[in-house]
């Protein structure tokens, strides 16, 4: 079965919160949030081989694409990725070129494992869909991303475990968890787009029982809406990833999270961001110690709300 065969809806488009039509000023805007690494990443059993399952932790950092309709074709979208998105959109939908002016901006750090590529691509997809009057469904987004690169489920407004390579949901939940977080990014670069799958699979096979137990507890925590249990499994996932992508700051965070008052540790499993998670209603937080730990390698520390409401 082709999971990414698509039939476009003939129904009138319903504008989502991520797509804006400004009719008076005639522009189309698409947006998409980034992710604070992966709340969990590990193997998901498949019929022939394990899949890489990821769970995004949505941030308030965003990518924005804007189209001002005009008479002349858009000749540049500013990056190879965004140009590839426009080409894939035309291949999937049969809709022609975009005429007018195009602009793009993002507050998501690049190359840190914060889903900047996926957010950039989805923002462009949503803007072009709005321009053509097409309902920008999850199916449409997945069909286009499938032609470009593996992706994170930051465009899905639910907690879910997602096949980053296959571009489909493995399990989803209606519970909506959120946290207050503090984070930093390692100065050591990681090639997030080209991280070797074979290395991940070897690691998963060596630690299969740990991942199976953790995945079971993640599913239970999501079903129960258990923010504490989910943060515990995020920490377990972050620690397991140390075996193939070591970051000394992760060890510091795990060792001192209790004294800081954190619920858990989250990280990019093929990137450089690392973070401490706190209960949304928590008041006893040692912010100074958290900043000292996350910034121990001289990197600046950010803070903000993450997750879904």
GROMACS .gro file of C-alpha atoms in nm:
model
  309
    1UNK     CA    1   0.000   0.000   0.000
    2UNK     CA    2   0.125   0.349  -0.087
    3UNK     CA    3   0.087   0.547   0.233
    4UNK     CA    4   0.156   0.869   0.043
    5UNK     CA    5  -0.092   0.846  -0.243
    6UNK     CA    6  -0.299   1.163  -0.222
    7UNK     CA    7  -0.638   1.276  -0.345
    8UNK     CA    8  -0.688   1.650  -0.308
    9UNK     CA    9  -1.012   1.758  -0.145
   10UNK     CA   10  -1.262   1.944  -0.359
   11UNK     CA   11  -1.420   2.097  -0.047
   12UNK     CA   12  -1.355   2.465   0.029
   13UNK     CA   13  -1.043   2.521   0.230
   14UNK     CA   14  -1.071   2.577   0.602
   15UNK     CA   15  -0.797   2.806   0.728
   16UNK     CA   16  -0.595   2.649   1.010
   17UNK     CA   17  -0.414   2.847   1.283
   18UNK     CA   18  -0.090   2.784   1.091
   19UNK     CA   19  -0.220   2.943   0.767
   20UNK     CA   20  -0.337   3.303   0.739
   21UNK     CA   21  -0.515   3.479   0.455
   22UNK     CA   22  -0.491   3.856   0.468
   23UNK     CA   23  -0.740   3.941   0.194
   24UNK     CA   24  -0.725   4.320   0.228
   25UNK     CA   25  -0.350   4.327   0.187
   26UNK     CA   26  -0.348   4.014  -0.033
   27UNK     CA   27  -0.085   3.799   0.129
   28UNK     CA   28  -0.064   3.433   0.229
   29UNK     CA   29   0.131   3.321   0.536
   30UNK     CA   30   0.229   2.971   0.645
   31UNK     CA   31   0.396   2.888   0.975
   32UNK     CA   32   0.522   2.589   1.172
   33UNK     CA   33   0.681   2.550   1.516
   34UNK     CA   34   1.009   2.383   1.596
   35UNK     CA   35   1.081   2.115   1.857
   36UNK     CA   36   1.303   2.103   2.165
   37UNK     CA   37   1.486   1.796   2.041
   38UNK     CA   38   1.285   1.477   2.084
   39UNK     CA   39   1.084   1.405   2.396
   40UNK     CA   40   1.149   1.041   2.311
   41UNK     CA   41   1.327   0.857   2.030
   42UNK     CA   42   1.372   0.485   1.984
   43UNK     CA   43   1.287   0.177   1.778
   44UNK     CA   44   0.933   0.090   1.677
   45UNK     CA   45   0.881  -0.273   1.566
   46UNK     CA   46   0.808  -0.307   1.193
   47UNK     CA   47   0.706  -0.596   0.971
   48UNK     CA   48   1.054  -0.625   0.817
   49UNK     CA   49   1.277  -0.395   1.024
   50UNK     CA   50   1.250  -0.152   1.312
   51UNK     CA   51   1.146   0.205   1.241
   52UNK     CA   52   1.294   0.514   1.402
   53UNK     CA   53   1.010   0.654   1.614
   54UNK     CA   54   1.031   1.014   1.734
   55UNK     CA   55   0.814   1.229   1.956
   56UNK     CA   56   0.837   1.605   1.912
   57UNK     CA   57   0.827   1.855   2.196
   58UNK     CA   58   0.675   2.162   2.031
   59UNK     CA   59   0.829   2.502   2.106
   60UNK     CA   60   0.704   2.855   2.055
   61UNK     CA   61   0.988   2.916   1.810
   62UNK     CA   62   0.847   2.938   1.457
   63UNK     CA   63   0.927   2.946   1.087
   64UNK     CA   64   0.717   3.180   0.869
   65UNK     CA   65   0.675   3.189   0.491
   66UNK     CA   66   0.488   3.477   0.324
   67UNK     CA   67   0.366   3.516  -0.034
   68UNK     CA   68   0.244   3.847  -0.176
   69UNK     CA   69   0.058   3.746  -0.494
   70UNK     CA   70   0.166   3.934  -0.806
   71UNK     CA   71   0.211   3.904  -1.182
   72UNK     CA   72   0.568   3.773  -1.209
   73UNK     CA   73   0.687   3.425  -1.102
   74UNK     CA   74   0.875   3.383  -0.774
   75UNK     CA   75   1.231   3.317  -0.893
   76UNK     CA   76   1.401   3.244  -0.559
   77UNK     CA   77   1.294   3.111  -0.221
   78UNK     CA   78   1.631   3.169  -0.061
   79UNK     CA   79   1.740   2.809  -0.004
   80UNK     CA   80   1.771   2.475  -0.182
   81UNK     CA   81   1.533   2.315   0.069
   82UNK     CA   82   1.255   2.568   0.009
   83UNK     CA   83   1.301   2.542  -0.369
   84UNK     CA   84   1.272   2.163  -0.338
   85UNK     CA   85   0.949   2.207  -0.142
   86UNK     CA   86   0.800   2.423  -0.418
   87UNK     CA   87   0.896   2.164  -0.682
   88UNK     CA   88   0.756   1.875  -0.475
   89UNK     CA   89   0.435   2.070  -0.413
   90UNK     CA   90   0.381   2.105  -0.788
   91UNK     CA   91   0.458   1.735  -0.845
   92UNK     CA   92   0.210   1.625  -0.579
   93UNK     CA   93  -0.075   1.868  -0.647
   94UNK     CA   94  -0.032   1.954  -1.015
   95UNK     CA   95  -0.060   2.320  -0.922
   96UNK     CA   96   0.163   2.554  -1.118
   97UNK     CA   97   0.414   2.822  -1.031
   98UNK     CA   98   0.369   3.088  -0.766
   99UNK     CA   99   0.350   3.447  -0.890
  100UNK     CA  100   0.440   3.736  -0.666
  101UNK     CA  101   0.696   3.798  -0.393
  102UNK     CA  102   0.820   3.549  -0.136
  103UNK     CA  103   0.980   3.610   0.204
  104UNK     CA  104   1.088   3.381   0.485
  105UNK     CA  105   1.197   3.418   0.847
  106UNK     CA  106   1.257   3.182   1.137
  107UNK     CA  107   1.344   3.198   1.506
  108UNK     CA  108   1.449   2.830   1.517
  109UNK     CA  109   1.825   2.760   1.547
  110UNK     CA  110   1.967   2.568   1.250
  111UNK     CA  111   2.160   2.243   1.295
  112UNK     CA  112   2.070   2.201   1.663
  113UNK     CA  113   1.815   1.920   1.628
  114UNK     CA  114   1.523   2.159   1.682
  115UNK     CA  115   1.331   2.063   1.366
  116UNK     CA  116   1.431   2.374   1.173
  117UNK     CA  117   1.428   2.191   0.836
  118UNK     CA  118   1.084   2.039   0.888
  119UNK     CA  119   0.942   2.368   1.016
  120UNK     CA  120   1.090   2.558   0.720
  121UNK     CA  121   0.946   2.308   0.471
  122UNK     CA  122   0.601   2.299   0.632
  123UNK     CA  123   0.577   2.678   0.652
  124UNK     CA  124   0.643   2.697   0.277
  125UNK     CA  125   0.393   2.416   0.205
  126UNK     CA  126   0.123   2.595   0.404
  127UNK     CA  127   0.190   2.929   0.235
  128UNK     CA  128   0.179   2.779  -0.116
  129UNK     CA  129  -0.134   2.579  -0.031
  130UNK     CA  130  -0.300   2.898   0.091
  131UNK     CA  131  -0.194   3.076  -0.230
  132UNK     CA  132  -0.357   2.805  -0.444
  133UNK     CA  133  -0.665   2.773  -0.222
  134UNK     CA  134  -0.586   2.412  -0.126
  135UNK     CA  135  -0.674   2.261   0.211
  136UNK     CA  136  -0.333   2.194   0.369
  137UNK     CA  137  -0.404   1.856   0.526
  138UNK     CA  138  -0.158   1.640   0.715
  139UNK     CA  139  -0.172   1.396   0.421
  140UNK     CA  140  -0.062   1.668   0.180
  141UNK     CA  141   0.225   1.776   0.404
  142UNK     CA  142   0.344   1.415   0.448
  143UNK     CA  143   0.328   1.346   0.073
  144UNK     CA  144   0.552   1.645   0.002
  145UNK     CA  145   0.796   1.583   0.288
  146UNK     CA  146   0.828   1.220   0.177
  147UNK     CA  147   0.985   1.347  -0.145
  148UNK     CA  148   1.239   1.564   0.036
  149UNK     CA  149   1.382   1.431   0.363
  150UNK     CA  150   1.300   1.261   0.691
  151UNK     CA  151   1.098   1.484   0.918
  152UNK     CA  152   0.963   1.548   1.266
  153UNK     CA  153   0.591   1.567   1.355
  154UNK     CA  154   0.594   1.935   1.453
  155UNK     CA  155   0.311   1.999   1.204
  156UNK     CA  156   0.078   1.760   1.393
  157UNK     CA  157  -0.117   1.922   1.675
  158UNK     CA  158  -0.114   1.609   1.890
  159UNK     CA  159   0.141   1.415   2.088
  160UNK     CA  160   0.239   1.121   1.871
  161UNK     CA  161   0.513   0.872   1.800
  162UNK     CA  162   0.606   0.924   1.437
  163UNK     CA  163   0.806   0.743   1.170
  164UNK     CA  164   1.056   1.012   1.073
  165UNK     CA  165   1.162   0.823   0.760
  166UNK     CA  166   0.824   0.683   0.656
  167UNK     CA  167   0.634   1.006   0.733
  168UNK     CA  168   0.334   0.861   0.914
  169UNK     CA  169   0.193   0.839   1.265
  170UNK     CA  170   0.269   0.523   1.460
  171UNK     CA  171   0.058   0.612   1.765
  172UNK     CA  172  -0.120   0.931   1.871
  173UNK     CA  173  -0.290   1.057   2.185
  174UNK     CA  174  -0.543   1.321   2.284
  175UNK     CA  175  -0.368   1.415   2.610
  176UNK     CA  176  -0.175   1.742   2.590
  177UNK     CA  177   0.135   1.777   2.806
  178UNK     CA  178   0.339   2.093   2.849
  179UNK     CA  179   0.637   2.205   3.054
  180UNK     CA  180   0.846   2.504   3.134
  181UNK     CA  181   1.199   2.443   3.003
  182UNK     CA  182   1.552   2.578   3.006
  183UNK     CA  183   1.792   2.478   2.728
  184UNK     CA  184   2.122   2.537   2.551
  185UNK     CA  185   2.294   2.399   2.242
  186UNK     CA  186   2.637   2.239   2.230
  187UNK     CA  187   2.905   2.423   2.029
  188UNK     CA  188   3.000   2.088   1.872
  189UNK     CA  189   2.820   2.056   1.537
  190UNK     CA  190   2.622   1.744   1.445
  191UNK     CA  191   2.512   1.669   1.085
  192UNK     CA  192   2.145   1.631   1.179
  193UNK     CA  193   2.017   1.572   0.824
  194UNK     CA  194   2.274   1.301   0.745
  195UNK     CA  195   2.305   1.120   1.077
  196UNK     CA  196   2.372   0.752   0.987
  197UNK     CA  197   2.069   0.525   1.030
  198UNK     CA  198   2.294   0.221   1.067
  199UNK     CA  199   2.454   0.367   1.379
  200UNK     CA  200   2.110   0.418   1.535
  201UNK     CA  201   1.995   0.066   1.449
  202UNK     CA  202   2.308  -0.093   1.598
  203UNK     CA  203   2.256   0.107   1.916
  204UNK     CA  204   1.885   0.014   1.934
  205UNK     CA  205   1.965  -0.355   1.895
  206UNK     CA  206   2.220  -0.343   2.177
  207UNK     CA  207   1.971  -0.177   2.412
  208UNK     CA  208   1.649  -0.327   2.280
  209UNK     CA  209   1.503  -0.433   2.617
  210UNK     CA  210   1.559  -0.088   2.766
  211UNK     CA  211   1.388   0.075   2.469
  212UNK     CA  212   1.096  -0.169   2.473
  213UNK     CA  213   1.036  -0.100   2.844
  214UNK     CA  214   1.070   0.274   2.796
  215UNK     CA  215   0.839   0.279   2.492
  216UNK     CA  216   0.571   0.094   2.691
  217UNK     CA  217   0.594   0.352   2.971
  218UNK     CA  218   0.584   0.640   2.723
  219UNK     CA  219   0.261   0.505   2.575
  220UNK     CA  220   0.112   0.462   2.923
  221UNK     CA  221   0.215   0.814   3.026
  222UNK     CA  222   0.061   0.964   2.713
  223UNK     CA  223  -0.261   0.767   2.759
  224UNK     CA  224  -0.286   0.879   3.125
  225UNK     CA  225  -0.173   1.239   3.070
  226UNK     CA  226   0.115   1.179   3.313
  227UNK     CA  227   0.363   1.467   3.273
  228UNK     CA  228   0.596   1.328   3.541
  229UNK     CA  229   0.611   0.978   3.394
  230UNK     CA  230   0.668   1.123   3.045
  231UNK     CA  231   0.954   1.340   3.171
  232UNK     CA  232   1.111   1.035   3.336
  233UNK     CA  233   1.110   0.847   3.007
  234UNK     CA  234   1.245   1.151   2.824
  235UNK     CA  235   1.537   1.138   3.067
  236UNK     CA  236   1.581   0.765   3.007
  237UNK     CA  237   1.584   0.823   2.631
  238UNK     CA  238   1.835   1.107   2.667
  239UNK     CA  239   2.066   0.886   2.875
  240UNK     CA  240   2.044   0.595   2.631
  241UNK     CA  241   2.146   0.824   2.345
  242UNK     CA  242   2.470   0.905   2.527
  243UNK     CA  243   2.610   0.574   2.400
  244UNK     CA  244   2.617   0.698   2.038
  245UNK     CA  245   2.609   1.080   2.075
  246UNK     CA  246   2.783   1.176   2.397
  247UNK     CA  247   2.733   1.518   2.551
  248UNK     CA  248   2.886   1.582   2.897
  249UNK     CA  249   2.615   1.841   2.970
  250UNK     CA  250   2.353   1.564   2.958
  251UNK     CA  251   2.534   1.382   3.239
  252UNK     CA  252   2.547   1.704   3.442
  253UNK     CA  253   2.176   1.764   3.388
  254UNK     CA  254   2.084   1.411   3.496
  255UNK     CA  255   2.310   1.422   3.803
  256UNK     CA  256   2.176   1.758   3.926
  257UNK     CA  257   1.818   1.774   3.803
  258UNK     CA  258   1.676   1.678   4.144
  259UNK     CA  259   1.862   1.954   4.328
  260UNK     CA  260   1.759   2.201   4.056
  261UNK     CA  261   1.396   2.097   4.084
  262UNK     CA  262   1.359   1.958   3.732
  263UNK     CA  263   1.124   1.675   3.632
  264UNK     CA  264   1.353   1.546   3.360
  265UNK     CA  265   1.605   1.595   3.082
  266UNK     CA  266   1.533   1.615   2.710
  267UNK     CA  267   1.773   1.632   2.417
  268UNK     CA  268   1.814   1.616   2.042
  269UNK     CA  269   1.899   1.254   1.965
  270UNK     CA  270   2.079   1.351   1.644
  271UNK     CA  271   2.157   1.712   1.731
  272UNK     CA  272   2.299   1.944   1.995
  273UNK     CA  273   2.015   2.093   2.201
  274UNK     CA  274   1.976   1.973   2.561
  275UNK     CA  275   1.722   2.088   2.817
  276UNK     CA  276   1.576   2.060   3.164
  277UNK     CA  277   1.198   2.016   3.199
  278UNK     CA  278   0.994   2.162   3.486
  279UNK     CA  279   0.635   2.115   3.593
  280UNK     CA  280   0.415   2.392   3.452
  281UNK     CA  281   0.299   2.492   3.801
  282UNK     CA  282   0.633   2.445   3.974
  283UNK     CA  283   0.768   2.733   4.183
  284UNK     CA  284   1.075   2.581   4.355
  285UNK     CA  285   1.332   2.600   4.075
  286UNK     CA  286   1.699   2.678   4.123
  287UNK     CA  287   1.733   2.885   3.806
  288UNK     CA  288   2.092   2.983   3.887
  289UNK     CA  289   2.208   2.622   3.915
  290UNK     CA  290   2.015   2.527   3.601
  291UNK     CA  291   2.190   2.805   3.407
  292UNK     CA  292   2.528   2.698   3.546
  293UNK     CA  293   2.473   2.337   3.438
  294UNK     CA  294   2.329   2.404   3.092
  295UNK     CA  295   2.587   2.676   3.026
  296UNK     CA  296   2.886   2.486   3.166
  297UNK     CA  297   3.049   2.478   2.821
  298UNK     CA  298   3.006   2.853   2.774
  299UNK     CA  299   2.686   2.843   2.571
  300UNK     CA  300   2.393   3.080   2.635
  301UNK     CA  301   2.082   2.943   2.807
  302UNK     CA  302   1.727   3.001   2.683
  303UNK     CA  303   1.397   2.939   2.856
  304UNK     CA  304   1.032   2.915   2.766
  305UNK     CA  305   0.715   2.704   2.742
  306UNK     CA  306   0.718   2.381   2.542
  307UNK     CA  307   0.462   2.115   2.458
  308UNK     CA  308   0.091   2.132   2.375
  309UNK     CA  309  -0.199   2.303   2.551
   0.00000   0.00000   0.00000
